[in-house]
Coordinates of C-alpha atoms in Angstrom, one line a residue:
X1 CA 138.7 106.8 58.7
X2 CA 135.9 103.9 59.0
X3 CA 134.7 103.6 62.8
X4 CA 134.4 100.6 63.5
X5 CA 133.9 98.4 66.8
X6 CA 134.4 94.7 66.6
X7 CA 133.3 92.0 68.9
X8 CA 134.5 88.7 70.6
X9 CA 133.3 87.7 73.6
X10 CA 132.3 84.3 75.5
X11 CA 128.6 85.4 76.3
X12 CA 126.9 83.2 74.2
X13 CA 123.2 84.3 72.6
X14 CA 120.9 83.5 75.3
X15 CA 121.5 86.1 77.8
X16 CA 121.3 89.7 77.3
X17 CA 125.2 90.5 77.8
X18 CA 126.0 90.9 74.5
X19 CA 123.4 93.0 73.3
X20 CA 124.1 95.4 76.1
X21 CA 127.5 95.9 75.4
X22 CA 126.7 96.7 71.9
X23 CA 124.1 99.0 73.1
X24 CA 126.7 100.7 75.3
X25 CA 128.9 101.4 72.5
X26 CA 126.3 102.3 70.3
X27 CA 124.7 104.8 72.2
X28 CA 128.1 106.3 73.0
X29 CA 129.9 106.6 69.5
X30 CA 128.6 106.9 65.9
X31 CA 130.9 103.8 65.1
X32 CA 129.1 100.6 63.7
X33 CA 129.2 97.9 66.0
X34 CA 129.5 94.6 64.3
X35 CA 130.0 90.7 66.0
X36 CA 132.4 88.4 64.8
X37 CA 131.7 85.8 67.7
X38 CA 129.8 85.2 71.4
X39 CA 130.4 82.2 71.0
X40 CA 134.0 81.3 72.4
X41 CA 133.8 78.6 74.8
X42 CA 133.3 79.3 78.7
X43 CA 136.3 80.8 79.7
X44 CA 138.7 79.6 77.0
X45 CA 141.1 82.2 77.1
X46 CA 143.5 80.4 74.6
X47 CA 140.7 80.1 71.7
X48 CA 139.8 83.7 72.2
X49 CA 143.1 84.9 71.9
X50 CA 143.5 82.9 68.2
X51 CA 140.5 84.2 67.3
X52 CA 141.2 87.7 68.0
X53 CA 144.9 87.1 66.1
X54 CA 143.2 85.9 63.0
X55 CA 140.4 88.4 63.1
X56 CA 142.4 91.4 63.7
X57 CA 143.9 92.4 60.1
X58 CA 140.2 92.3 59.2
X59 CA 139.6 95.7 61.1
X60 CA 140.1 98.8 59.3
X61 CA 143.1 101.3 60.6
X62 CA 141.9 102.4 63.7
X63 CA 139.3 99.9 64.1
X64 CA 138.4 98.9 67.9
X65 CA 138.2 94.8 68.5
X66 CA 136.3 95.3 72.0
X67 CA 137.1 91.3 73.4
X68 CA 136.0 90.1 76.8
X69 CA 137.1 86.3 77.8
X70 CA 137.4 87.0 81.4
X71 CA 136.6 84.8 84.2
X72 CA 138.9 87.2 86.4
X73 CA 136.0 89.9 86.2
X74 CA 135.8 91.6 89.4
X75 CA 139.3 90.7 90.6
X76 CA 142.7 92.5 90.8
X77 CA 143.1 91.5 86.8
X78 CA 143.6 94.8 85.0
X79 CA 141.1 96.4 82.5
X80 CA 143.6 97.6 79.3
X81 CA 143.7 98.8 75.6
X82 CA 146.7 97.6 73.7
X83 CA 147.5 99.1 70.3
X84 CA 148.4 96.6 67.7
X85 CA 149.0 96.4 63.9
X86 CA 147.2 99.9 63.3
X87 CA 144.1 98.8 66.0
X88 CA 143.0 99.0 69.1
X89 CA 142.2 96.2 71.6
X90 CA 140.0 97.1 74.6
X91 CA 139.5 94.4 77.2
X92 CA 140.8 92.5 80.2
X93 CA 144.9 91.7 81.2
X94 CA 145.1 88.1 80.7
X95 CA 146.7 87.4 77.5
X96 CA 143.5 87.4 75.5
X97 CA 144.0 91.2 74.0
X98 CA 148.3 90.3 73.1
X99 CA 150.2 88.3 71.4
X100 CA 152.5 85.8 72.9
X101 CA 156.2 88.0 72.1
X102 CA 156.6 91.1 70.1
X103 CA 156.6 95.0 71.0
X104 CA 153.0 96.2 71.6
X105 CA 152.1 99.4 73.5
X106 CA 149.6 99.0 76.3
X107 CA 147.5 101.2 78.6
X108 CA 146.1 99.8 81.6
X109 CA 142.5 101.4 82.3
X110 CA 142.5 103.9 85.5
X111 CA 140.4 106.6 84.5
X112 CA 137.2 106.0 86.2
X113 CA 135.8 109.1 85.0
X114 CA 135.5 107.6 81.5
X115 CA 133.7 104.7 82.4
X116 CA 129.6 104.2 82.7
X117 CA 128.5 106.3 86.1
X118 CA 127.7 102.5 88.0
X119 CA 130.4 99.7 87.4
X120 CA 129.1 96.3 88.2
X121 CA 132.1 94.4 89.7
X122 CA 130.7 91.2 87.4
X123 CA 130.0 93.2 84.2
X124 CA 133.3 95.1 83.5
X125 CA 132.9 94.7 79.6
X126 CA 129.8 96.6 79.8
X127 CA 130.5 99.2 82.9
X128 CA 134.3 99.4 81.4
X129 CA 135.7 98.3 78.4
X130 CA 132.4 99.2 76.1
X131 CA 132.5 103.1 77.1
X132 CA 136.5 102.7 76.4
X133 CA 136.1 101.1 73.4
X134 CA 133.4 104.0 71.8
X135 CA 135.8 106.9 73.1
X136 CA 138.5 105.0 71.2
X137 CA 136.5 105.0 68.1
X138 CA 135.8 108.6 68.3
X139 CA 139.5 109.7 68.1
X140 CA 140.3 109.8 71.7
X141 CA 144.0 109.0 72.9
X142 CA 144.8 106.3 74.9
X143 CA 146.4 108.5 77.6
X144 CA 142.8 109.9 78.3
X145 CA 141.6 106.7 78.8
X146 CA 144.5 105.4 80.8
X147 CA 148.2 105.1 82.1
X148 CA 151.0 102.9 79.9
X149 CA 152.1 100.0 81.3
X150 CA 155.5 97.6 80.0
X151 CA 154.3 94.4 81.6
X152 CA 150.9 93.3 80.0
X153 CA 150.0 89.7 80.8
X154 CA 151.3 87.3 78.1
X155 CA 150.2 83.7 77.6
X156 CA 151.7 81.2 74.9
X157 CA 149.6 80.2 72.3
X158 CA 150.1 76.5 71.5
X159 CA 152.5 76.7 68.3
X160 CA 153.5 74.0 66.0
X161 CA 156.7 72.5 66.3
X162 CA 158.3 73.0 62.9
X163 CA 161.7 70.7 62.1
X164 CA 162.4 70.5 58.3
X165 CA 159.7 68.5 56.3
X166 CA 157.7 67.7 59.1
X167 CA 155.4 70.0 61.7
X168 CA 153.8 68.7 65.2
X169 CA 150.9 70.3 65.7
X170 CA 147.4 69.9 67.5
X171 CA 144.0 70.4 66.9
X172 CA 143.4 73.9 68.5
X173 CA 139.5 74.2 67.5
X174 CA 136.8 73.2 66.0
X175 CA 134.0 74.9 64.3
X176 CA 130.5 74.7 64.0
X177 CA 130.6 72.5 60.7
X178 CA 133.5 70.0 62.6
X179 CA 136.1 71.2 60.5
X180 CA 139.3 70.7 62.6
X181 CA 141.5 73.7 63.2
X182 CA 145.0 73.1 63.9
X183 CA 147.6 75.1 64.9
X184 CA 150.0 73.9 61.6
X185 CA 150.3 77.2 59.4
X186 CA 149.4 77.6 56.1
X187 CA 152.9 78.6 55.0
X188 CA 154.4 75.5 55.8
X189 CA 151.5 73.3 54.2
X190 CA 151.5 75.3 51.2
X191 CA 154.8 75.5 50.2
X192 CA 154.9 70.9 50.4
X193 CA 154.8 69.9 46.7
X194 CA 153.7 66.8 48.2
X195 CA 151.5 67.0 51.7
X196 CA 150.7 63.8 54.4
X197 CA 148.5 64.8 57.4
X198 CA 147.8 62.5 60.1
X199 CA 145.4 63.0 63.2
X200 CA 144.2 60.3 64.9
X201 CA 144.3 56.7 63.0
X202 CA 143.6 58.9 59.7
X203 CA 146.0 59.9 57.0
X204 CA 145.3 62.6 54.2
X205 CA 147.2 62.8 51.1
X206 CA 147.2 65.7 49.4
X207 CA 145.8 69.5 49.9
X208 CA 142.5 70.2 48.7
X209 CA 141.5 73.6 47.6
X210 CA 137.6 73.4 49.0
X211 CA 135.8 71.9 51.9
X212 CA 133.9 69.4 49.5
X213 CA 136.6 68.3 47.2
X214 CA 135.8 64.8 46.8
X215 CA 134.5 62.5 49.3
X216 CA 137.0 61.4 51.5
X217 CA 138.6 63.6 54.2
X218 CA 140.5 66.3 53.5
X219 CA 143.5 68.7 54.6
X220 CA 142.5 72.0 53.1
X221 CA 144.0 75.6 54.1
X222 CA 141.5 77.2 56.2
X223 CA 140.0 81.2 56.7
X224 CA 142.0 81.6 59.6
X225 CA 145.5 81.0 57.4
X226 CA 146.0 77.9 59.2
X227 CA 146.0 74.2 58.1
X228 CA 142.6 72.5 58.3
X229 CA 141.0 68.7 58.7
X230 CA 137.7 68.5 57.0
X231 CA 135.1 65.9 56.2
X232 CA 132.8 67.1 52.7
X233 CA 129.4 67.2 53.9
X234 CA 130.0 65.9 57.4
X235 CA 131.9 66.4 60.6
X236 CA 135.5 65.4 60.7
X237 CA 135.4 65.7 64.3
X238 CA 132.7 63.1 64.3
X239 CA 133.6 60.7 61.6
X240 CA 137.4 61.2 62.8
X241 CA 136.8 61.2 66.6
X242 CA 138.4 64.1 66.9
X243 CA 138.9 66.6 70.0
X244 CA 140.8 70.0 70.8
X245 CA 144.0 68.9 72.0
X246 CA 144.4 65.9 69.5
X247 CA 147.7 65.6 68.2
X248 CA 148.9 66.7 64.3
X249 CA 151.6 65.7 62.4
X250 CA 152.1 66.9 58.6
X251 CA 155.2 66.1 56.4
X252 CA 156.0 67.6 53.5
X253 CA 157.8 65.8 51.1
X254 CA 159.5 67.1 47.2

């Protein structure tokens, strides 16, 4: 099986708290440790989570996705691994580590002894989840690591509203190029012979295959198998005045 330990956390790259919690894993399993983002806004919970969702299937069987979004650090939140789709999730209770309905098997983590020796109350991902997270990736069982629970915390991710030929969606991100990431899935945008996107005062005909097809803006299916606003060679959230939160609408038509 391929070890592997992913990460996702809101830390950022200008503080050492990523890099420790690598180096915590690292030192404690012969699993690579690899990044897919620090970079999730301050406490957004709600990104995090669709990040994690559209990362996940990218882990081999048995992979660990180690993701901390957790401005409950320190409190009565729990600490929990959650098995999902053939991985492992390691992290806090707050909805970021499962998804919003559906059958997934959860242990919360009260096994001190498998933690780091000293637990800093405001550094759980390194003092708690990290250690989990390697003994996870070296074959352990989730019972040695903690007790099953029934009620994990569940949040509802903000899902398009799909009636017929037309979906109500938002924008639910954007990245670091200004592409907009809604919330409209690919399946419904795809299947349209004939696609019309609007957000804000802007309409888009069409679905382009690439970012930079033409020169106008474009609706374009995105990495993260959900419908995307783009502007070729520029920032559809600038050009567009675009935020998180803005409204969708796409109708398919033929």
């Amino acid at each position: 099986m391929n070890r592997l330990v992913a990460l996702l956390t809101d830390f950022g790259s200008d503080d050492p708290y990523a890099g420790q919690v690598a180096a915590v894993v690292a030192a404690a399993s012969e699993a690579r440790v690899v990044s897919l983002t620090h970079g999730v806004p301050r406490h957004d919970i709600q990104l995090g989570s669709h990040i994690a969702d559209a990362s996940l299937e990218l882990l081999p069987t048995g992979g660990v996705l180690l993701a901390v979004v957790d401005p409950g650090v320190g409190t009565e939140r729990r600490g929990l691994i959650v098995r999902r789709d053939g991985r492992w999730l390691v992290g806090p209770d707050n909805g970021l580590l499962t998804p919003a309905t559906g059958d997934v098997r959860c242990w919360v983590l009260d096994r001190p002894e498998t933690w780091r020796a000293s637990v800093a109350p405001t550094f759980h991902a390194r003092d708690i989840f990290a250690p989990v997270a390697a003994r996870l990736a070296d074959y352990e069982r989730p019972e040695w690591l903690g007790s099953p629970i029934e009620d994990p915390v569940r949040i509802e991710r903000p899902a398009a509203r799909v009636d017929g030929s037309a979906a109500q969606g938002e924008v639910v991100h954007v990245d670091t190029f200004g592409n907009l990431v809604t919330n409209v899935p690919a399946s419904f945008a795809q299947t349209a012979r004939r696609l019309e996107t609007r957000v804000g005062d802007t309409r888009i005909e069409g679905l382009a295959a690439t970012y930079g097809s033409g020169d106008e803006p474009v609706a374009v299916v995105g990495s993260w198998n959900l419908l995307e606003v783009a502007v070729p060679n520029g920032s559809a959230a600038h050009e567009l005045r675009c935020h998180v939160g803005d409204a969708v609408l796409v109708r398919a038509h033929g």
